[in-house]
Tab-separated table of C-alpha atoms in Angstrom:
chain	number	residue	atom	x	y	z
R	35	MET	CA	-8.681	-2.895	7.730
R	36	LYS	CA	-9.470	-2.102	4.121
R	37	LEU	CA	-6.414	-1.371	2.042
R	38	THR	CA	-6.846	1.406	-0.529
R	39	ALA	CA	-4.746	2.474	-3.486
R	40	GLU	CA	-4.272	5.895	-1.900
R	41	MET	CA	-2.599	4.284	1.106
R	42	LEU	CA	0.122	2.546	-0.898
R	43	PRO	CA	2.406	5.541	-1.545
R	44	PHE	CA	2.243	6.432	2.168
R	45	ILE	CA	3.053	2.852	3.123
R	46	ARG	CA	6.067	2.857	0.812
R	47	LYS	CA	7.283	6.239	2.031
R	48	CYS	CA	7.034	5.185	5.675
R	49	ARG	CA	9.761	2.651	4.953
R	50	GLY	CA	11.623	4.784	2.416
R	51	LEU	CA	10.900	2.393	-0.437
R	52	SER	CA	10.597	3.055	-4.121
R	53	GLN	CA	7.735	1.558	-6.040
R	54	SER	CA	10.163	-0.959	-7.576
R	55	VAL	CA	11.437	-2.177	-4.207
R	56	PHE	CA	7.926	-2.413	-2.771
R	57	ALA	CA	6.919	-4.367	-5.865
R	58	GLU	CA	9.670	-6.875	-5.072
R	59	TYR	CA	8.387	-7.268	-1.510
R	60	SER	CA	4.851	-7.843	-2.768
R	61	GLY	CA	5.618	-10.013	-5.770
R	62	ILE	CA	3.532	-7.695	-7.936
R	63	PRO	CA	5.187	-6.358	-11.093
R	64	GLN	CA	6.146	-2.700	-10.722
R	65	ALA	CA	4.009	-1.627	-13.695
R	66	ARG	CA	0.963	-3.329	-12.172
R	67	LEU	CA	1.669	-1.727	-8.790
R	68	SER	CA	1.783	1.640	-10.545
R	69	ASP	CA	-1.590	0.895	-12.146
R	70	ILE	CA	-3.019	0.052	-8.720
R	71	GLU	CA	-1.611	3.199	-7.074
R	72	THR	CA	-2.966	5.443	-9.836
R	73	GLY	CA	-6.380	3.782	-9.804
R	74	LYS	CA	-6.113	2.386	-13.338
R	75	ILE	CA	-6.958	-1.032	-11.917
R	76	SER	CA	-8.640	-1.943	-8.658
R	77	ILE	CA	-7.150	-3.885	-5.818
R	78	THR	CA	-8.540	-7.382	-6.238
R	79	ASP	CA	-8.457	-10.002	-3.495
R	80	HIS	CA	-5.397	-11.483	-5.213
R	81	TYR	CA	-3.477	-8.197	-4.975
R	82	THR	CA	-4.778	-7.459	-1.489
R	83	GLY	CA	-3.232	-10.699	-0.269
R	84	LYS	CA	0.120	-9.925	-1.875
R	85	LEU	CA	0.115	-6.367	-0.527
R	86	PHE	CA	-0.685	-7.497	3.018
R	87	LEU	CA	2.131	-10.055	2.830
R	88	ALA	CA	4.519	-7.253	1.866
R	89	ILE	CA	3.159	-5.050	4.657
R	90	GLY	CA	3.797	-7.904	7.092
R	91	LYS	CA	7.350	-8.380	5.832
R	92	LEU	CA	7.922	-4.670	6.416
R	93	LYS	CA	6.704	-5.036	10.017
R	94	PHE	CA	3.834	-2.563	9.889
R	95	ASN	CA	1.505	-2.753	12.851
R	96	GLU	CA	-2.205	-2.022	12.976
R	97	LYS	CA	-1.641	1.387	14.575
R	98	GLU	CA	0.624	2.514	11.717
R	99	LEU	CA	-1.862	1.339	9.104
R	100	GLN	CA	-4.724	3.067	10.906
R	101	ARG	CA	-2.746	6.312	10.995
R	102	ILE	CA	-2.007	6.059	7.277
R	103	SER	CA	-5.694	5.456	6.619
R	104	GLU	CA	-6.571	8.577	8.631
R	105	LEU	CA	-3.988	10.649	6.739
R	106	VAL	CA	-5.504	9.574	3.418
R	107	LYS	CA	-9.026	10.379	4.607
R	108	ASN	CA	-7.956	13.811	5.847
R	109	GLN	CA	-6.108	14.491	2.606
R	110	ASN	CA	-9.251	13.747	0.598
R	111	LYS	CA	-11.446	16.167	2.582
């Protein structure tokens, strides 16, 4: 699954996490996470790896991520 910046706020909200707490899970500085979420910088392979590690720690399954992806796609229509 391709992780997009638009998915990140939904992922955080599914677990009731602030951007700061999610940043701690991912090991990405909060300011950089904000830049990713707002599209100021793209998600590089380096950040993708860190984000997927955080997603794993938060026990997301493929079905949840697929649903979030669908929500983002529907929101952008």
